[in-house]
Structure formats: structure tokens, C-alpha cells
GROMACS .gro file of C-alpha atoms in nm:
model
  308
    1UNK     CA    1  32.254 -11.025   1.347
    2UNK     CA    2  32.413 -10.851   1.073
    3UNK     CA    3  32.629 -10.656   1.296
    4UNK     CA    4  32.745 -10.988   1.456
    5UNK     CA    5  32.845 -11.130   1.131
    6UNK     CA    6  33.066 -10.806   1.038
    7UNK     CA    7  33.248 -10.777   1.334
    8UNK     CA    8  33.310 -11.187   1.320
    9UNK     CA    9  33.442 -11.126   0.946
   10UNK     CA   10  33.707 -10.873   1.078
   11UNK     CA   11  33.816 -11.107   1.370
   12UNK     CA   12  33.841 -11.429   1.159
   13UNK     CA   13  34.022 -11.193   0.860
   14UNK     CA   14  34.303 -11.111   1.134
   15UNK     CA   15  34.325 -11.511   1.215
   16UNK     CA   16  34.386 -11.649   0.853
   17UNK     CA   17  34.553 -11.374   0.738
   18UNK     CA   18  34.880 -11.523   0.994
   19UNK     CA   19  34.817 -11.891   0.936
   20UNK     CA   20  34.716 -11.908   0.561
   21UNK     CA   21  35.051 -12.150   0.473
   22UNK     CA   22  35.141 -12.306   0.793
   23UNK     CA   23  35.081 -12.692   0.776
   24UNK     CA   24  34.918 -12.767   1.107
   25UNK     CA   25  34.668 -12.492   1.065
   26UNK     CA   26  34.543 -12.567   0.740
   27UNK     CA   27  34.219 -12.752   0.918
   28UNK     CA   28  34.136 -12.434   1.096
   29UNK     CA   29  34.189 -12.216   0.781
   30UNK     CA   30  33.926 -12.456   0.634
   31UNK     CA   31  33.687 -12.409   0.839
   32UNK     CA   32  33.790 -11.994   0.867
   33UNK     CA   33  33.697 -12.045   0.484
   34UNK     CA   34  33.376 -12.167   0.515
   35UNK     CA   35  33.279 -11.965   0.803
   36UNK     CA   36  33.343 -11.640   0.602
   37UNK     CA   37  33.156 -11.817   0.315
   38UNK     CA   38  32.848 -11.892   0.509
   39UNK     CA   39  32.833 -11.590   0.675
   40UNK     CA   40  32.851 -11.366   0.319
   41UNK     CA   41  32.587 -11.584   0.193
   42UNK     CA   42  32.280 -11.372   0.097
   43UNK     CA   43  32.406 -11.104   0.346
   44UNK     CA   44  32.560 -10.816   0.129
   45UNK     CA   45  32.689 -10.622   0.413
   46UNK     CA   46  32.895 -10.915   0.491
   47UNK     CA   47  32.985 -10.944   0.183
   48UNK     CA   48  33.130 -10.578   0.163
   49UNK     CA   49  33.339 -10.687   0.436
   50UNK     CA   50  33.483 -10.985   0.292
   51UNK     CA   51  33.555 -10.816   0.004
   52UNK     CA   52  33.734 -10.530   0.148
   53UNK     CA   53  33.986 -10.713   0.331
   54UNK     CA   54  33.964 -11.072   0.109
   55UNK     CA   55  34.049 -10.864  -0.230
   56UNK     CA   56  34.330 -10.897  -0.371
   57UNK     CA   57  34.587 -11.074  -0.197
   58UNK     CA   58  34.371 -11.361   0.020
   59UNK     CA   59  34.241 -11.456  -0.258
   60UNK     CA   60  34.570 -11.473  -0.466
   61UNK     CA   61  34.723 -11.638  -0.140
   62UNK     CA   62  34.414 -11.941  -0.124
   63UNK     CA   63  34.311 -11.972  -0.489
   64UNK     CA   64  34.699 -12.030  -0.491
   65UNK     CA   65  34.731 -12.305  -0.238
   66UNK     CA   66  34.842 -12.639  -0.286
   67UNK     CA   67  34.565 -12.760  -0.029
   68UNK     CA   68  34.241 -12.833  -0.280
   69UNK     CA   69  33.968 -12.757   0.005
   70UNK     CA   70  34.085 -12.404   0.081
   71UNK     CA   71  34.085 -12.273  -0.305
   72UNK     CA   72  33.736 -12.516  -0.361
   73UNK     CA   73  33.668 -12.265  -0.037
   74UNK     CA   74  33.809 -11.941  -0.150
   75UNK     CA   75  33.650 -11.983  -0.509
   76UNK     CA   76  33.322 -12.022  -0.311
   77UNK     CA   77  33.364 -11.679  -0.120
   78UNK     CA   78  33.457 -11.515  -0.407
   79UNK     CA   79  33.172 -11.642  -0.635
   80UNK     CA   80  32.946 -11.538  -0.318
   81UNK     CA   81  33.118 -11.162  -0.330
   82UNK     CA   82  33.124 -11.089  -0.719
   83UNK     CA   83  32.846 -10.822  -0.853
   84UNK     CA   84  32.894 -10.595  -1.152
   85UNK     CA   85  33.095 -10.337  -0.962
   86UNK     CA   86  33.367 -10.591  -0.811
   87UNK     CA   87  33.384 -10.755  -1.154
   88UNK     CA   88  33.522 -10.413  -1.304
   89UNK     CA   89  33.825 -10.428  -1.000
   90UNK     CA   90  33.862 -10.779  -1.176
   91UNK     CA   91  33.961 -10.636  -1.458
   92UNK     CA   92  34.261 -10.371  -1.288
   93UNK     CA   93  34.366 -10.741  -1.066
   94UNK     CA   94  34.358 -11.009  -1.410
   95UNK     CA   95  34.577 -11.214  -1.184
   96UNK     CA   96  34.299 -11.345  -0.966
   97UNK     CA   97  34.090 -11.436  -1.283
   98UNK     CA   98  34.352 -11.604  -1.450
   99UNK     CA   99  34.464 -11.801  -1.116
  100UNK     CA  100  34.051 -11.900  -1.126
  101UNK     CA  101  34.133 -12.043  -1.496
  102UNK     CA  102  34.434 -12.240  -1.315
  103UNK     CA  103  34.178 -12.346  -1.044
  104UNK     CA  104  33.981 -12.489  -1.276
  105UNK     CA  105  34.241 -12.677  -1.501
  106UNK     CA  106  34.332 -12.805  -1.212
  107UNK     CA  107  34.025 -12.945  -1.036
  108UNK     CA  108  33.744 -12.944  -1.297
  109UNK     CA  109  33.561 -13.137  -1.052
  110UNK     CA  110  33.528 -12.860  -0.852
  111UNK     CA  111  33.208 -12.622  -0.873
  112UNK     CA  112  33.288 -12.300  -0.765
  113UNK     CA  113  33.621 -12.204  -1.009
  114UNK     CA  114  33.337 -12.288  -1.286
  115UNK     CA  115  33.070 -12.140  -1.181
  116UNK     CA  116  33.293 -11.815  -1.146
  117UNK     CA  117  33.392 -11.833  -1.494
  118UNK     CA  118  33.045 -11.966  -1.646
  119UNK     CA  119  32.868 -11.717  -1.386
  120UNK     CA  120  33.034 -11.400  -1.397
  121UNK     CA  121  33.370 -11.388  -1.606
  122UNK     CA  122  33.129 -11.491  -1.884
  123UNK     CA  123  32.935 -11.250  -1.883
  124UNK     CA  124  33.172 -10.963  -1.886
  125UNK     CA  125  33.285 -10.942  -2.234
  126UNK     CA  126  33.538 -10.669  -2.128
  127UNK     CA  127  33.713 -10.927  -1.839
  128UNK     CA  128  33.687 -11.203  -2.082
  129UNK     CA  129  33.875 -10.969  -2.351
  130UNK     CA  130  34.171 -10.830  -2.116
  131UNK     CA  131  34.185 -11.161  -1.989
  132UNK     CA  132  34.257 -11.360  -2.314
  133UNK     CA  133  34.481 -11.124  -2.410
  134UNK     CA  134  34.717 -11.224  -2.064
  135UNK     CA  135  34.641 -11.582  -2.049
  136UNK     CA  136  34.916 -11.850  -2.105
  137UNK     CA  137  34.788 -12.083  -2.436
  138UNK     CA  138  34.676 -12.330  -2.202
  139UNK     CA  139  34.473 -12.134  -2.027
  140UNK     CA  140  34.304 -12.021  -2.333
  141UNK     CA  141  34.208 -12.345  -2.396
  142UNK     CA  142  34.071 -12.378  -2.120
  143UNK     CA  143  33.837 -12.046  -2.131
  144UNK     CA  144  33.720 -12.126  -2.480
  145UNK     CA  145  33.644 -12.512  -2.380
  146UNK     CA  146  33.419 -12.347  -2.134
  147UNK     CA  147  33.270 -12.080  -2.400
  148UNK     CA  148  33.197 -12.413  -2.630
  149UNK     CA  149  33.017 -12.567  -2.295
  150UNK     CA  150  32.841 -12.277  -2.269
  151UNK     CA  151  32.689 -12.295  -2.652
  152UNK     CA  152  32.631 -12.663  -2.638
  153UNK     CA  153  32.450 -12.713  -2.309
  154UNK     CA  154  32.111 -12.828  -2.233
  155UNK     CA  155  31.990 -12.475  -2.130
  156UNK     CA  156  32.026 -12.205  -2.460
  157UNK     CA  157  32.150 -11.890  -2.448
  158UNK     CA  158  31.866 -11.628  -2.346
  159UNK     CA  159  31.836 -11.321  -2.465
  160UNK     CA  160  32.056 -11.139  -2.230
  161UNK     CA  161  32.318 -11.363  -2.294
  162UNK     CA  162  32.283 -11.300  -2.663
  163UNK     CA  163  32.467 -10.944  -2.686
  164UNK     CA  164  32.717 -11.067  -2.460
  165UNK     CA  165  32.828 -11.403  -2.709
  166UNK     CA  166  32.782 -11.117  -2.962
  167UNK     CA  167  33.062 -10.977  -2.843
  168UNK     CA  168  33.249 -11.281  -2.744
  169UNK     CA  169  33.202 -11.406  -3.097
  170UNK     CA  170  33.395 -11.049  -3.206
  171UNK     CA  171  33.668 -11.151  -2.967
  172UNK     CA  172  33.712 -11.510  -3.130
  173UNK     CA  173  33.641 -11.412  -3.522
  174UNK     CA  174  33.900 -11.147  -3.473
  175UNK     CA  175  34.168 -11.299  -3.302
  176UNK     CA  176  34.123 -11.631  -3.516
  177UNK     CA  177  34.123 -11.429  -3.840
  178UNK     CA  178  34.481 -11.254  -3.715
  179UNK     CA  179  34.626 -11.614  -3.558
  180UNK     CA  180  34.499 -11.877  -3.810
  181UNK     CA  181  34.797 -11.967  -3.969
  182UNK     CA  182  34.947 -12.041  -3.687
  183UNK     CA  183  34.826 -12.381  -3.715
  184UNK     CA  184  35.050 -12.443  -4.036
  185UNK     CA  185  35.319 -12.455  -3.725
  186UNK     CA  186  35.193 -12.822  -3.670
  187UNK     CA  187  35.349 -12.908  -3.985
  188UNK     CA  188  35.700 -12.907  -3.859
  189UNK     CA  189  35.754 -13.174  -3.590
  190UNK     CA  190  35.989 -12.903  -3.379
  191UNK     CA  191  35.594 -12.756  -3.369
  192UNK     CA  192  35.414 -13.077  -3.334
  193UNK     CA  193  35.258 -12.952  -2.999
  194UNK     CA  194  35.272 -12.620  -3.048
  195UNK     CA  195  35.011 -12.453  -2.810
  196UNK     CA  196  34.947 -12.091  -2.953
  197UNK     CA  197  34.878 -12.385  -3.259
  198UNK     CA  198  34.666 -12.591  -3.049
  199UNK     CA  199  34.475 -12.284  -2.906
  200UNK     CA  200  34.427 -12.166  -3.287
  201UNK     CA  201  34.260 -12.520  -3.308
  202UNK     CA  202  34.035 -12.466  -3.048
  203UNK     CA  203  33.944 -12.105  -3.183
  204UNK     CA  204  33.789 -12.303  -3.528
  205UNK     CA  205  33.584 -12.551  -3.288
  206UNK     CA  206  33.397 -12.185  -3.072
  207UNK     CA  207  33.348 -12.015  -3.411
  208UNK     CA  208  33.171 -12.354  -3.516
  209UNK     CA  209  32.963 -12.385  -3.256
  210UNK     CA  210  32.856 -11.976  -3.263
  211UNK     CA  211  32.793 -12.022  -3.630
  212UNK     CA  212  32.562 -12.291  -3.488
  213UNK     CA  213  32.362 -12.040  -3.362
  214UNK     CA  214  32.107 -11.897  -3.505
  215UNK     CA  215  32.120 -11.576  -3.280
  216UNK     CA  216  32.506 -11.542  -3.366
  217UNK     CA  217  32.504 -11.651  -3.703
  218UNK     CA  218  32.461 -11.344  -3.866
  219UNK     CA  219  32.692 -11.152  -3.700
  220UNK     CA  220  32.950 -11.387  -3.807
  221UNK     CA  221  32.859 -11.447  -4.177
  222UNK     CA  222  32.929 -11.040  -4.263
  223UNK     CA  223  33.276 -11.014  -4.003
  224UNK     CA  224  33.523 -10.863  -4.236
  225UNK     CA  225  33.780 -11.148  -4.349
  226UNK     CA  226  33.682 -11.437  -4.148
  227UNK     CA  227  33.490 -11.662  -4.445
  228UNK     CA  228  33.791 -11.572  -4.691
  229UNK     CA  229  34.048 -11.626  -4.420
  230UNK     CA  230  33.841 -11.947  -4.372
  231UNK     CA  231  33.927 -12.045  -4.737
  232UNK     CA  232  34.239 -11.979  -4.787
  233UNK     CA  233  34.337 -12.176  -4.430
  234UNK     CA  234  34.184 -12.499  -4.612
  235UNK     CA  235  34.347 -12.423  -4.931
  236UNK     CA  236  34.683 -12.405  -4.737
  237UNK     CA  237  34.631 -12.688  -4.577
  238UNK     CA  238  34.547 -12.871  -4.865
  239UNK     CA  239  34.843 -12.768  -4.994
  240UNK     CA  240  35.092 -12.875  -4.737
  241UNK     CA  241  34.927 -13.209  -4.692
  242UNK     CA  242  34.997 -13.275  -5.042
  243UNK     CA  243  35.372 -13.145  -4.997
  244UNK     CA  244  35.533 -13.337  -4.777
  245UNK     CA  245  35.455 -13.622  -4.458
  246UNK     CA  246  35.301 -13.422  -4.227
  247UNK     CA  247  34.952 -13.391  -3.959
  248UNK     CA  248  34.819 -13.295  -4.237
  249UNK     CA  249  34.894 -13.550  -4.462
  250UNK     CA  250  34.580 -13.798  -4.583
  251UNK     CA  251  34.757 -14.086  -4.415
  252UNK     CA  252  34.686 -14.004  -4.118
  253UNK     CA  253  34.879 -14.125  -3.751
  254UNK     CA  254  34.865 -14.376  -3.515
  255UNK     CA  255  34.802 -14.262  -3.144
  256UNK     CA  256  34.962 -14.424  -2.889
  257UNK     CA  257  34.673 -14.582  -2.747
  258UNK     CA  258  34.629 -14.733  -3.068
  259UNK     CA  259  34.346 -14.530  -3.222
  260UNK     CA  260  34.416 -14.460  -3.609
  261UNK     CA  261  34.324 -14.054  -3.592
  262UNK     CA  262  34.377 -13.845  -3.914
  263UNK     CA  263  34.381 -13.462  -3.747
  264UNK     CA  264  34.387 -13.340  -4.133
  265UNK     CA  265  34.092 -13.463  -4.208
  266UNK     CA  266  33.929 -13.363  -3.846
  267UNK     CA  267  34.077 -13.012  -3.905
  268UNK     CA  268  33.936 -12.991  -4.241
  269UNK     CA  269  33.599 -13.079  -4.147
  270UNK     CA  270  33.557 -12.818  -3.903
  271UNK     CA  271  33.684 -12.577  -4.149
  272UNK     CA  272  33.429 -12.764  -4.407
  273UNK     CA  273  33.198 -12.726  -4.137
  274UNK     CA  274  33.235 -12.353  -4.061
  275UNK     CA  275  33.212 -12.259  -4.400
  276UNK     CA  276  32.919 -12.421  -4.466
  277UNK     CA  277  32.741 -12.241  -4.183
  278UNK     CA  278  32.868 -11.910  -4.343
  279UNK     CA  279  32.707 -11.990  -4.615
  280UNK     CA  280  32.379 -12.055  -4.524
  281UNK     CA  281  32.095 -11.881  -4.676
  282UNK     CA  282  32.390 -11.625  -4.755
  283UNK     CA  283  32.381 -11.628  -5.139
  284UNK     CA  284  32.702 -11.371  -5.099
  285UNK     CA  285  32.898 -11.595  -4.862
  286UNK     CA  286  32.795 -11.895  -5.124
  287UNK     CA  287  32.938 -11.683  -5.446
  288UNK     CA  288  33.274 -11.598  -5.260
  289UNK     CA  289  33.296 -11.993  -5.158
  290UNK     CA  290  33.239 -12.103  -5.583
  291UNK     CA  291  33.533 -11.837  -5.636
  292UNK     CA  292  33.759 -11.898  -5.390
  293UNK     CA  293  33.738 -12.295  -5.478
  294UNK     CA  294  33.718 -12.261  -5.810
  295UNK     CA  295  34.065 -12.008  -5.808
  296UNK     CA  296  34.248 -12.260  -5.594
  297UNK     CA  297  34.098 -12.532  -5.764
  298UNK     CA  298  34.005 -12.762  -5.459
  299UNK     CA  299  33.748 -13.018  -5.519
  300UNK     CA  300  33.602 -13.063  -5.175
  301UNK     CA  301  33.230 -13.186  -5.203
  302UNK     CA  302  32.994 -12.998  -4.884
  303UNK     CA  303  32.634 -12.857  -4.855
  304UNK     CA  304  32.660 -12.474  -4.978
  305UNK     CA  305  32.325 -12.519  -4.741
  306UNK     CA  306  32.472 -12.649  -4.464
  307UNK     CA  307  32.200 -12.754  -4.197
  308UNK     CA  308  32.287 -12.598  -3.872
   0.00000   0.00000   0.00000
């Protein structure tokens, strides 16, 4: 049987590999798709085979295409394919990873582009590191919404998932601590939607939810910089909402579905927030905070025992 299904991978490659863009055969391609995805299921010798003449340029061709069956297909084959080996040629071919990351801000309905990412990409610290480093802004966005979905869902992090957000969290505390003050962008309206801004944004809202963790916590309250970067962020933006009319000004804006929002204040309270978690039961982190707030003489009222 297994012999049958190799020697059927290699025929149906040689089909789809011709037809992969032409309109009228984008049924057959379908079904080429899910034929090569059945038959890799559970079988890894199939799965060798698939991979050999799938990697890279099918996939970039289907996870590509503008027809939302063959990449929900595709994704599936290649979620079926990945182990720890193929995830390391990942890593010398980003483009297929990132064009997952597409995939999925495209169709987040779909299961397989996130279950590649939640699955496997997430669990290579290295990928996810080269990776963010290539990625448009938007795309970043994307990852790290997934990294937050990660932290906050129903099932917790086990313990082999541990070293790898360990090293995730490294990735994020280092990268916010060099970018922060990017967000001060968003107090020009040329920058108003500024996305390496935006992304910055979303940065804060991971390290809150790792700092919600007890497993992660501690790794986070000694990183070198982050709780005084954290500080002086707030103080700045204290500052500029005080300057002139800006997002960060206390009087807040008026979205266009009608919804009064104040972003200062919802920025402020997730640096509030993250602060606070650096500072529990860290009578260090709580010392630096009295300085810090005391030298830049902002009277903001929060929990030096914050209650994660």
C-alpha cells in the first residue's frame, strides 16, 4: 500500500505542477490537493515524497493562489509534512512562512494556516525569530495576535512550551525595549496610523500577557532595561499628552462608529498594567518604580502589588 501511495504522489506531482493557475483546472487541482493530503496523512514515507517535490515552490505557487480552497488545501499538506527537521529548511525558505502569516490574515477562518503557526512555527523560537525580523508590520501583528492567543487560551502552557515562550518572551522584551518609542510617532497625524507604531502597540499587549504568567514572569522582571524603558515610555507620554492635542491627549477621540475611545488612557493602562506585574513580589522592581515616579514626578495611583 505504501508503495502505491508513493508512486501516485509522483504521478499527481507531474499533473498539478502544469495546471496549478489555469482557470478551468482549478477543480481538478482541488481535488490533486486533497488527494496528496490524504494520502501523506499518518504515512511518513508519503510524506517524504510530498515534501521532496511540494517544497519550495508548490507551496509558494498554492499558498499564493487567489483560489481560497487550494491554499486552505496546500496549508493542510504542509501542516501534514512539517517535523523538526523540515522546520529548520523553513528557516533557509522564510518566504513560505511568511506567505502562511498572509494565509492567515487573509482567511482566519481557515484551520490549517493557524494551526501551522500555533502548531509548529510556534514552537521554533529560532523560525519565529528570523521570521519577525522579515515580516512586513502587518504581519507582525498578526504573529504576536496569535502569541497573545496562545497565552490567553483555555488550555495553559505546559511545561515544554515553557522554555520555548521563554525565549519568545526574549524576542518581544528585546525588540520592544529597542522600538518603544516608536509609538511617540502616533503623535503627529502624518503618523496617525503608523504601523511599525501600531506593531510597537501590540508588543506592550504580549509582554502583558507573559508578565501574566507566572512561569514567565520572572524572566521578565530581571531583563536588562525593559521596567525602566517601561517608565520612561509613560513618562513621555505623559508628557506629550500634556503638550499639545494629540492620541495622547486626556480628551480623548471620537471613532467613526461613534464610540468615544481615549487610546491615551488605554495605552497607559497597559503600561500601568505591565509595570505593576514587574513589580510584583519584586521589592527591587518596586524601589526603581518609587524613583523613577518620584524623579519625573508623575502621580499615577496603581497596585505596587499588582494581582496577576
Amino acid at each position: 500500500a505504501v508503495n502505491i501511495n508513493v508512486q501516485g504522489v509522483d504521478v499527481s506531482f507531474q499533473l498539478l505542477w502544469v495546471n496549478t493557475r489555469i482557470v478551468y483546472w482549478i477543480v481538478p487541482f482541488r481535488c490533486g490537493l486533497q488527494f496528496l493530503g490524504n494520502i501523506a496523512s499518518r504515512n511518513e514515507d508519503s510524506q517524504s515524497i510530498v515534501w521532496v517535490h511540494a517544497f519550495p515552490e508548490l507551496f509558494l505557487s498554492c499558498l499564493n493562489h487567489p483560489d481560497k480552497k487550494i491554499v486552505a488545501y496546500s496549508s493542510m499538506i504542509l501542516f501534514t509534512s512539517l517535523n523538526s527537521e523540515r522546520m529548520k529548511e523553513l528557516e533557509e525558505n522564510l518566504n513560505i512562512a511568511i506567505d502562511v502569516i498572509e494565509a492567515h490574515q487573509k482567511q482566519p477562518e481557515s484551520e490549517w494556516p493557524f494551526l501551522i503557526i500555533t502548531d509548529h512555527f510556534l514552537k521554533s523560537p529560532e523560525l519565529v525569530k528570523v521570521m519577525y525580523a522579515k515580516m512586513s508590520n502587518q504581519e507582525r501583528v498578526t504573529l504576536l495576535d496569535l502569541i497573545i492567543a496562545k497565552l490567553v487560551g483555555d488550555e495553559p502552557l505546559t511545561k515544554d512550551d515553557i522554555p520555548v515562550f521563554l525565549s519568545h518572551a526574549e524576542l518581544i522584551a528585546s525588540t520592544f525595549v529597542d522600538q518603544c518609542k516608536m509609538v511617540l510617532k502616533l503623535t503627529s497625524e502624518q503618523h496617525a496610523d503608523d504601523e511599525e507604531a501600531l506593531a510597537t502597540i501590540r508588543l506592550l499587549d504580549v509582554l502583558c500577557e507573559m508578565t501574566a504568567n507566572t512561569d514567565l514572569l520572572s524572566y521578565l522582571q530581571v531583563f536588562p532595561g525593559l521596567l525602566e524603558r517601561v517608565i520612561d515610555l509613560l513618562r513621555l507620554i505623559h508628557v506629550a499628552g500634556n503638550d499639545t492635542a494629540n492620541i495622547f491627549s486626556s480628551s480623548g477621540r471620537i471613532r467613526a462608529e461613534g464610540d468615544i475611545s481615549n487610546m491615551a488612557e488605554g495605552f497607559k493602562s497597559h503600561l500601568i498594567r505591565l509595570i505593576g506585574n514587574l513589580c510584583y513580589k519584586n521589592k527591587d522592581n518596586q524601589d526603581k518604580v518609587r524613583l523613577f515616579l518620584g524623579m519625573f514626578h508623575i502621580y499615577i495611583r496603581f497596585p505596587l502589588e499588582y494581582d496577576i
